[in-house]
mmCIF file with all atom_site columns, C-alpha atoms in Angstrom:
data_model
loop_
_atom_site.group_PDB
_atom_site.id
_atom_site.type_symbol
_atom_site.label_atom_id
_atom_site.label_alt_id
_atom_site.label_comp_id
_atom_site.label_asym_id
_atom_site.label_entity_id
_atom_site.label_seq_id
_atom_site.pdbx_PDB_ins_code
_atom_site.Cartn_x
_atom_site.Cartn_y
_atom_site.Cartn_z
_atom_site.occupancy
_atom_site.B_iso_or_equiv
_atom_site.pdbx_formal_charge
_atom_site.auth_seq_id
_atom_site.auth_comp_id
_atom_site.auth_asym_id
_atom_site.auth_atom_id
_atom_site.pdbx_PDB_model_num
ATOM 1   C CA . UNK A 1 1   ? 0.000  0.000  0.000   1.00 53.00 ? 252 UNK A CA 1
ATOM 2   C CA . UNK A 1 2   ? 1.572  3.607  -0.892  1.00 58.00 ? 253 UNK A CA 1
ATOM 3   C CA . UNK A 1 3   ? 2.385  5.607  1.316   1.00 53.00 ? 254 UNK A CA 1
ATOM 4   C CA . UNK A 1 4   ? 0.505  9.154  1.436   1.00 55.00 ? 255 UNK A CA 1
ATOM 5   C CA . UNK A 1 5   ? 3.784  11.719 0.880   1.00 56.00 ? 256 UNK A CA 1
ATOM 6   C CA . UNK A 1 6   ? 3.564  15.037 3.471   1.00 50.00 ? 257 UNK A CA 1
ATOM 7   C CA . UNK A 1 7   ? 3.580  18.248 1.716   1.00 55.00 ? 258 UNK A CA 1
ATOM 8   C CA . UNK A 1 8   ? 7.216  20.392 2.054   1.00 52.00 ? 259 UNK A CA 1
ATOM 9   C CA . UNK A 1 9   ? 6.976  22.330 5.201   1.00 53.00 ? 260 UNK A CA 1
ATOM 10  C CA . UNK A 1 10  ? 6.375  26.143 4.000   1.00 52.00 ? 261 UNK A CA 1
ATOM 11  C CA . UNK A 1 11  ? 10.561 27.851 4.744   1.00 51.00 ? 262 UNK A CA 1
ATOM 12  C CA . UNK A 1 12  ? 10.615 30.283 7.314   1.00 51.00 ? 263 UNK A CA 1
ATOM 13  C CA . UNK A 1 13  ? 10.563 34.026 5.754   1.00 49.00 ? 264 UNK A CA 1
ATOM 14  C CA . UNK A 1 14  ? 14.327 35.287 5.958   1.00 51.00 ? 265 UNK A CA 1
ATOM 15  C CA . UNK A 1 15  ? 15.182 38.075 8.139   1.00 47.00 ? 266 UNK A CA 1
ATOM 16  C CA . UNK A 1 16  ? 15.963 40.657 6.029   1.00 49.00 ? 267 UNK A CA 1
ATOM 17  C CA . UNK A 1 17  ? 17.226 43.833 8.450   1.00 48.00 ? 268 UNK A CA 1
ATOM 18  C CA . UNK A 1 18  ? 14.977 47.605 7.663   1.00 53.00 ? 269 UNK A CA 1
ATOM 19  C CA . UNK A 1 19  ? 17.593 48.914 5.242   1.00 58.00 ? 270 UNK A CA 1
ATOM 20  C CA . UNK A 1 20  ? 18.174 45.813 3.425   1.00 61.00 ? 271 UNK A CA 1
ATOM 21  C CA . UNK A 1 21  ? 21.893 45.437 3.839   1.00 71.00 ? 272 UNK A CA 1
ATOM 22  C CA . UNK A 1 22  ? 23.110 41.433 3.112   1.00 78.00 ? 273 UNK A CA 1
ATOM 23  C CA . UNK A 1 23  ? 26.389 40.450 2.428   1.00 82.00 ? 274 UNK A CA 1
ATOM 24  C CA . UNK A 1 24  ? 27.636 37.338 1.314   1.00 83.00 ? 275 UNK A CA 1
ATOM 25  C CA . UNK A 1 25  ? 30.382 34.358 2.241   1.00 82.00 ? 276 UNK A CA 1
ATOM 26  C CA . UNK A 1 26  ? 31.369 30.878 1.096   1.00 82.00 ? 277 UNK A CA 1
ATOM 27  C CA . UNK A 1 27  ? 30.106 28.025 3.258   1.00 86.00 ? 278 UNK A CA 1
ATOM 28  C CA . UNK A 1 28  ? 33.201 26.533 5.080   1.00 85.00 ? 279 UNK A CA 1
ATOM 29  C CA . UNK A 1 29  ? 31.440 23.107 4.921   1.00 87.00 ? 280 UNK A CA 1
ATOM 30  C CA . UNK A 1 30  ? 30.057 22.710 1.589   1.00 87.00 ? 281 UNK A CA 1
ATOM 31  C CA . UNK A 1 31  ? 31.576 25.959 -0.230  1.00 81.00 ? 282 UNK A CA 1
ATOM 32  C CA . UNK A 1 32  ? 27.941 27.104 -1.007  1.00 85.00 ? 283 UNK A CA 1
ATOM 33  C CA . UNK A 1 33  ? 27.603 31.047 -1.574  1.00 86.00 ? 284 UNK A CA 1
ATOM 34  C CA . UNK A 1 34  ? 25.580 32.107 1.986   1.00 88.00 ? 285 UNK A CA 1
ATOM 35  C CA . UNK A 1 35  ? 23.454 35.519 2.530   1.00 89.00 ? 286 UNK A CA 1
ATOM 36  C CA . UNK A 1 36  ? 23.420 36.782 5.644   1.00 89.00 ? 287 UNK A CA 1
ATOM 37  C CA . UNK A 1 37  ? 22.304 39.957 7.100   1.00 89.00 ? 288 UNK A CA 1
ATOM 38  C CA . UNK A 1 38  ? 24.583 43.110 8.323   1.00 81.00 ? 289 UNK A CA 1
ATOM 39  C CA . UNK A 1 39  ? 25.274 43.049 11.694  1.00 83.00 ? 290 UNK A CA 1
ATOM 40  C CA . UNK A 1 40  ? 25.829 38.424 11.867  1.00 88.00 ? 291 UNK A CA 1
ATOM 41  C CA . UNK A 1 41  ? 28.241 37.074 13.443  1.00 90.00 ? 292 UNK A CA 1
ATOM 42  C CA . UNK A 1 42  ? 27.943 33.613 12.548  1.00 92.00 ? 293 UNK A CA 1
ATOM 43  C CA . UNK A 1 43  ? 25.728 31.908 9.569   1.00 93.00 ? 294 UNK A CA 1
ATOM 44  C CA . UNK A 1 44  ? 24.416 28.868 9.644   1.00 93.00 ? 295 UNK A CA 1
ATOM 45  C CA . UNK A 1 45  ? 24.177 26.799 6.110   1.00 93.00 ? 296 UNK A CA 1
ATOM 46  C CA . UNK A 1 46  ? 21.081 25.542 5.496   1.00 93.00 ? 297 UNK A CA 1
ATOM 47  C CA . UNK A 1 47  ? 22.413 22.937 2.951   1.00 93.00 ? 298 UNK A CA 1
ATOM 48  C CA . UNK A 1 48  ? 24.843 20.936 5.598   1.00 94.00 ? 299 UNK A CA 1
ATOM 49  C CA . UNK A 1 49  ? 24.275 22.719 8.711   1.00 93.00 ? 300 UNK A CA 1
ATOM 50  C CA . UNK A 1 50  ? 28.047 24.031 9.513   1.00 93.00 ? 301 UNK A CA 1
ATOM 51  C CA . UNK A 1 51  ? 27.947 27.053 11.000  1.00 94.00 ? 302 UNK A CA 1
ATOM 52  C CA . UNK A 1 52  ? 30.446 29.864 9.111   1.00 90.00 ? 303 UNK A CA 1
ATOM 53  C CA . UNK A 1 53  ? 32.176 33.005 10.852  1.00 90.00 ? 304 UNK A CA 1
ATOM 54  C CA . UNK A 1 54  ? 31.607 35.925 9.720   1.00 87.00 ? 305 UNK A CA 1
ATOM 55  C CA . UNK A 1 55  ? 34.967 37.972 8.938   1.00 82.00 ? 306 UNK A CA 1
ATOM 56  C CA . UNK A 1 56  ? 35.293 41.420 11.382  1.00 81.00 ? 307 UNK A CA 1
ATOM 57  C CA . UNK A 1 57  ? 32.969 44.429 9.557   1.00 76.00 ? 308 UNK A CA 1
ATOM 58  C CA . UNK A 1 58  ? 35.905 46.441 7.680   1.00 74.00 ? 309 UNK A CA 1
ATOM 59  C CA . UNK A 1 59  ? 37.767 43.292 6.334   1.00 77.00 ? 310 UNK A CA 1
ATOM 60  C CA . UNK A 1 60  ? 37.190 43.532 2.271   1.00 79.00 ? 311 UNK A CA 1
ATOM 61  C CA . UNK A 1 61  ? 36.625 40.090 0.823   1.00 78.00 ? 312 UNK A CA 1
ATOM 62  C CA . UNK A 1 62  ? 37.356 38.940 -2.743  1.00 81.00 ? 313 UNK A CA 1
ATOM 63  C CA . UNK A 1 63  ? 36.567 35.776 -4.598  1.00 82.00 ? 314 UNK A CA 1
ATOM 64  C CA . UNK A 1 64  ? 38.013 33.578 -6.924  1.00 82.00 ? 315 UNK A CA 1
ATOM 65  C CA . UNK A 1 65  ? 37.360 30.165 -9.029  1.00 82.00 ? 316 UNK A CA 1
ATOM 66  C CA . UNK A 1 66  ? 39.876 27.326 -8.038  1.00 85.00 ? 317 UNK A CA 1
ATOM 67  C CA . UNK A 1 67  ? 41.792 26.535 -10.915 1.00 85.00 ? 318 UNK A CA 1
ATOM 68  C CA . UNK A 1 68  ? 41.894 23.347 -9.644  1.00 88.00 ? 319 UNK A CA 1
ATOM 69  C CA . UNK A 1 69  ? 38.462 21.987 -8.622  1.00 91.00 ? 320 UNK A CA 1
ATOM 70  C CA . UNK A 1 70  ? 36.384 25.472 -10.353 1.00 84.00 ? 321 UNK A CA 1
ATOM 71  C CA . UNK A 1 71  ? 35.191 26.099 -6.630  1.00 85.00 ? 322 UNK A CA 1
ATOM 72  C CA . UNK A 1 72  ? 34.389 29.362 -5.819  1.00 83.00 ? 323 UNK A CA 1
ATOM 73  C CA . UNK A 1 73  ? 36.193 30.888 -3.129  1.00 85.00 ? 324 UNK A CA 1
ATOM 74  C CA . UNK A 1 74  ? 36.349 33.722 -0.666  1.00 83.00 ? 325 UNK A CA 1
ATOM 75  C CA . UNK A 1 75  ? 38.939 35.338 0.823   1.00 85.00 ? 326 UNK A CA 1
ATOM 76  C CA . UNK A 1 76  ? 40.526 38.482 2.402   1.00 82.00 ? 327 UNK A CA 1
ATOM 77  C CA . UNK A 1 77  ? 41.645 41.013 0.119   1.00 80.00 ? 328 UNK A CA 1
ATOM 78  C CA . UNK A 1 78  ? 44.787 41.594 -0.164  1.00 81.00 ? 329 UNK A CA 1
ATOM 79  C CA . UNK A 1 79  ? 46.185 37.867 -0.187  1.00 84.00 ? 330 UNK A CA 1
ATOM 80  C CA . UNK A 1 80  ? 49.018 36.734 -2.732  1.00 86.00 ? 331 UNK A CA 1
ATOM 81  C CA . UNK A 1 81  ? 47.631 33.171 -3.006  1.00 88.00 ? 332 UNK A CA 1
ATOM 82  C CA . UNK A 1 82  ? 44.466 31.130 -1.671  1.00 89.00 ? 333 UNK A CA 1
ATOM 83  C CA . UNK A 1 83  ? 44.412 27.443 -1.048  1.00 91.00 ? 334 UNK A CA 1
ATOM 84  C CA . UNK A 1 84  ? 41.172 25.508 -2.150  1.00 89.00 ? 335 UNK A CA 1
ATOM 85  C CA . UNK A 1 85  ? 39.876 23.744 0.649   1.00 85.00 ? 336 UNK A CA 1
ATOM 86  C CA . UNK A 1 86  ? 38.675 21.077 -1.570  1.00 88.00 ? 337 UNK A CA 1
ATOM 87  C CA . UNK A 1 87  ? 41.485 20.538 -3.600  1.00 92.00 ? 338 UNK A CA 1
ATOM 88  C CA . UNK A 1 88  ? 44.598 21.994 -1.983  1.00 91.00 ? 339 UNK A CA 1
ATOM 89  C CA . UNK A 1 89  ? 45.349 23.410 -5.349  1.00 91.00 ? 340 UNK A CA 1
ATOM 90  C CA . UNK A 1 90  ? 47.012 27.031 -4.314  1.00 91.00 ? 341 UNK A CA 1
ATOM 91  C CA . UNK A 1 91  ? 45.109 29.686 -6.523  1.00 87.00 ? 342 UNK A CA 1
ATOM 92  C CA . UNK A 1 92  ? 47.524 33.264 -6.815  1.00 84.00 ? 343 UNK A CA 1
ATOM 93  C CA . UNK A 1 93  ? 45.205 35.813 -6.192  1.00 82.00 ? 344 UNK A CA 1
ATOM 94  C CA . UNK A 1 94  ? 45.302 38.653 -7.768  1.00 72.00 ? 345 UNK A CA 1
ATOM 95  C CA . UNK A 1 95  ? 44.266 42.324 -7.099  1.00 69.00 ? 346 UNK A CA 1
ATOM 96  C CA . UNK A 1 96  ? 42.123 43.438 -10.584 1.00 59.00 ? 347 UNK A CA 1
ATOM 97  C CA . UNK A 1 97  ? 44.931 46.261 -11.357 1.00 61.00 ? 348 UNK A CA 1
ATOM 98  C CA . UNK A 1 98  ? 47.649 43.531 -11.724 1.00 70.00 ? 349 UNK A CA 1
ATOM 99  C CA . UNK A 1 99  ? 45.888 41.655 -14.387 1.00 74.00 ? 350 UNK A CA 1
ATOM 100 C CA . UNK A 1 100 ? 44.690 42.829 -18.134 1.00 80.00 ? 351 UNK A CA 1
ATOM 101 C CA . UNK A 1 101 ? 42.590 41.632 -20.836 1.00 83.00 ? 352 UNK A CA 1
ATOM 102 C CA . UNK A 1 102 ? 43.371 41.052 -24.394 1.00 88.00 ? 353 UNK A CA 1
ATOM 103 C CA . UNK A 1 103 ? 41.585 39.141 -27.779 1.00 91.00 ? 354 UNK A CA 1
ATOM 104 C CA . UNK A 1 104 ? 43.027 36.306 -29.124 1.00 93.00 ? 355 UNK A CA 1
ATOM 105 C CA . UNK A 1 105 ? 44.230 36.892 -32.021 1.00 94.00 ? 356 UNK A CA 1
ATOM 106 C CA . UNK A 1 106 ? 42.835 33.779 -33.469 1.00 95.00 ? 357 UNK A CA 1
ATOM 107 C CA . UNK A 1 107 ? 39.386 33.259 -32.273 1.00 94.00 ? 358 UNK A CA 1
ATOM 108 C CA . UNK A 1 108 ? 38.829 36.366 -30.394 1.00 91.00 ? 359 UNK A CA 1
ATOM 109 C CA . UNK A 1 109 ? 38.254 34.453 -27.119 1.00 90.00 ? 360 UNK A CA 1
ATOM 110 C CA . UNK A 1 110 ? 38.814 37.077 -24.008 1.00 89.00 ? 361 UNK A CA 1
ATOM 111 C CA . UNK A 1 111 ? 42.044 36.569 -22.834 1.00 88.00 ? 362 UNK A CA 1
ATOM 112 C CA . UNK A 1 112 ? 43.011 37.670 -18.677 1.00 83.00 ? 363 UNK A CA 1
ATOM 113 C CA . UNK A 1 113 ? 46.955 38.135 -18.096 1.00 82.00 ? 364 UNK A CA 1
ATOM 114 C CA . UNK A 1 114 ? 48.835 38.753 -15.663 1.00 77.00 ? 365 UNK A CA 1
ATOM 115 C CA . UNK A 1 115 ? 50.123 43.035 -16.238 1.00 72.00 ? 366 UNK A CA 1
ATOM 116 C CA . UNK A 1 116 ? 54.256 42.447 -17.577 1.00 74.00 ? 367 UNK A CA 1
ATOM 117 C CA . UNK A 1 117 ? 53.451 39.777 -19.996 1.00 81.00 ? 368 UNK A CA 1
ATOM 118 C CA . UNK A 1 118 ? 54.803 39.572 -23.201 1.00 87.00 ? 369 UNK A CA 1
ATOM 119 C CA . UNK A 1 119 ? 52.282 36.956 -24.534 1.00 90.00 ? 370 UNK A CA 1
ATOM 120 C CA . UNK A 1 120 ? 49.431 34.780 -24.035 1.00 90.00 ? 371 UNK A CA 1
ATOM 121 C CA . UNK A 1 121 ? 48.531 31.293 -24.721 1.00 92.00 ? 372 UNK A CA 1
ATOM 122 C CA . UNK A 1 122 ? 44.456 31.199 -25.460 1.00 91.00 ? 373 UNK A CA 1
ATOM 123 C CA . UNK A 1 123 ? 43.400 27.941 -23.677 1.00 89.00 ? 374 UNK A CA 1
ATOM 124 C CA . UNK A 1 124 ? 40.721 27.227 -26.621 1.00 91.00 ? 375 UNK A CA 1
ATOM 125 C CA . UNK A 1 125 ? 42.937 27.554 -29.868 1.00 95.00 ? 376 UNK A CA 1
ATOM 126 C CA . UNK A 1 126 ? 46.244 27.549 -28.408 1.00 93.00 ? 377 UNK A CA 1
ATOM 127 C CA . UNK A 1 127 ? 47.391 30.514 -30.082 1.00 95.00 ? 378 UNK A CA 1
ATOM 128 C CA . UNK A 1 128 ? 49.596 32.590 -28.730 1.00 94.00 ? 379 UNK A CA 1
ATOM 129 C CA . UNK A 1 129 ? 48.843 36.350 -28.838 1.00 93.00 ? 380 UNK A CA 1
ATOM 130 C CA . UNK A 1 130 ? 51.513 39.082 -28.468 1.00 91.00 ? 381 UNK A CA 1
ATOM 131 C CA . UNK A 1 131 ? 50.652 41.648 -25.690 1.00 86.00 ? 382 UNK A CA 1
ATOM 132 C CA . UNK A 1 132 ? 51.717 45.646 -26.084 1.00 69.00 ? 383 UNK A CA 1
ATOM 133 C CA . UNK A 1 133 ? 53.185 44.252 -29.738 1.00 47.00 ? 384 UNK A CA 1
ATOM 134 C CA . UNK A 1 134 ? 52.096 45.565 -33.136 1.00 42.00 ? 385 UNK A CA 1
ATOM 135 C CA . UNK A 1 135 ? 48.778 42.998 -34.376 1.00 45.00 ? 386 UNK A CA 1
ATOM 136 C CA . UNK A 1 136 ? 51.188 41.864 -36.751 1.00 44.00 ? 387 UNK A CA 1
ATOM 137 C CA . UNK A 1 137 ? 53.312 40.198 -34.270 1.00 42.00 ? 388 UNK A CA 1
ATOM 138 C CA . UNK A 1 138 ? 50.926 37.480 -33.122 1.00 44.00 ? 389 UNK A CA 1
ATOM 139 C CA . UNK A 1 139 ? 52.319 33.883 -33.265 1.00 44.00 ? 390 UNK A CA 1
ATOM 140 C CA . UNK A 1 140 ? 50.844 30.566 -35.071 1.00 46.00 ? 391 UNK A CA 1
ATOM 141 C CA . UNK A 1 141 ? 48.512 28.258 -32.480 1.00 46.00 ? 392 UNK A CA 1
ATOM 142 C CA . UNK A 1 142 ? 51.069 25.937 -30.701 1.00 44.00 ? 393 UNK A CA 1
ATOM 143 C CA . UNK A 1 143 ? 50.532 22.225 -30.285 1.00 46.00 ? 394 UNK A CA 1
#
C-alpha cells in the first residue's frame, strides 16, 4: 500500500534587516555562496548545517574560481595566493589592477593576463597572442 507523501513544510521568511543590507560568504562546509544579514556574526548553512564566521565588519573580501576543482572561493583582500579547501590546489590571487585583458588573435576568445606579460597562450585555440606588440606580431597556435 503507498504511502501518502507530506507536503514540504512552507521555509521560514528570511530576516531581512529595515535597510536591506546582506552580504555574502562561502560556506566553510560545503563551499555554497551564503546571505546573511549586516550586523551576523555567525551563519548557519542551510544545505549541511556548519555554522560559518563571519569575517570582522571592515575586512574587504574577494573571490576567486579554483583553478583546480572550479570552486568558488572567498577570501581576504589583499592575499598573494588562496588554497582551495577542496582541492589543496594554491590559486595566486590577484588584485584586478595587476591583471589585463586582451583578444586572441585567433578566435577572439577574451584573454586575462597577468600586467608584464609579453604573450598569451588562449586555452581554446592555443594561439599565442603578443601583448603591447604591433597585431602583426601574433604567433601561429602551438601544439
Amino acid at each position: 500500500m503507498p504511502v501518502p507523501l507530506a507536503p514540504y513544510p512552507t521555509p521560514p521568511v528570511p530576516f531581512t534587516p529595515p535597510n536591506g543590507a546582506q552580504s555574502q560568504l562561502v560556506c566553510s562546509g560545503c563551499r555554497n555562496l551564503l546571505m546573511y544579514p549586516a550586523g551576523a556574526t555567525s551563519v548557519c548553512c542551510a544545505v549541511c548545517s556548519t555554522v560559518t564566521a563571519v569575517p570582522a565588519p571592515g575586512t574587504e573580501m574577494a573571490q576567486l574560481v579554483c583553478g583546480g576543482c572550479h570552486t568558488l572561493l572567498m577570501y581576504i583582500r589583499g592575499a598573494t595566493s588562496v588554497q582551495c579547501s577542496c582541492c589543496h590546489t594554491v590559486n595566486l590571487a590577484m588584485e584586478a589592477n595587476q591583471v589585463a585583458h586582451v583578444n586572441c588573435g585567433n578566435c577572439r576568445m577574451l584573454l586575462m593576463y597577468q600586467y608584464g606579460a609579453r604573450s598569451v597562450k588562449c586555452a581554446v585555440c592555443n594561439f599565442v597572442t603578443s601583448v603591447g606588440a604591433s597585431p602583426g606580431a601574433d604567433q601561429k597556435p602551438s601544439s
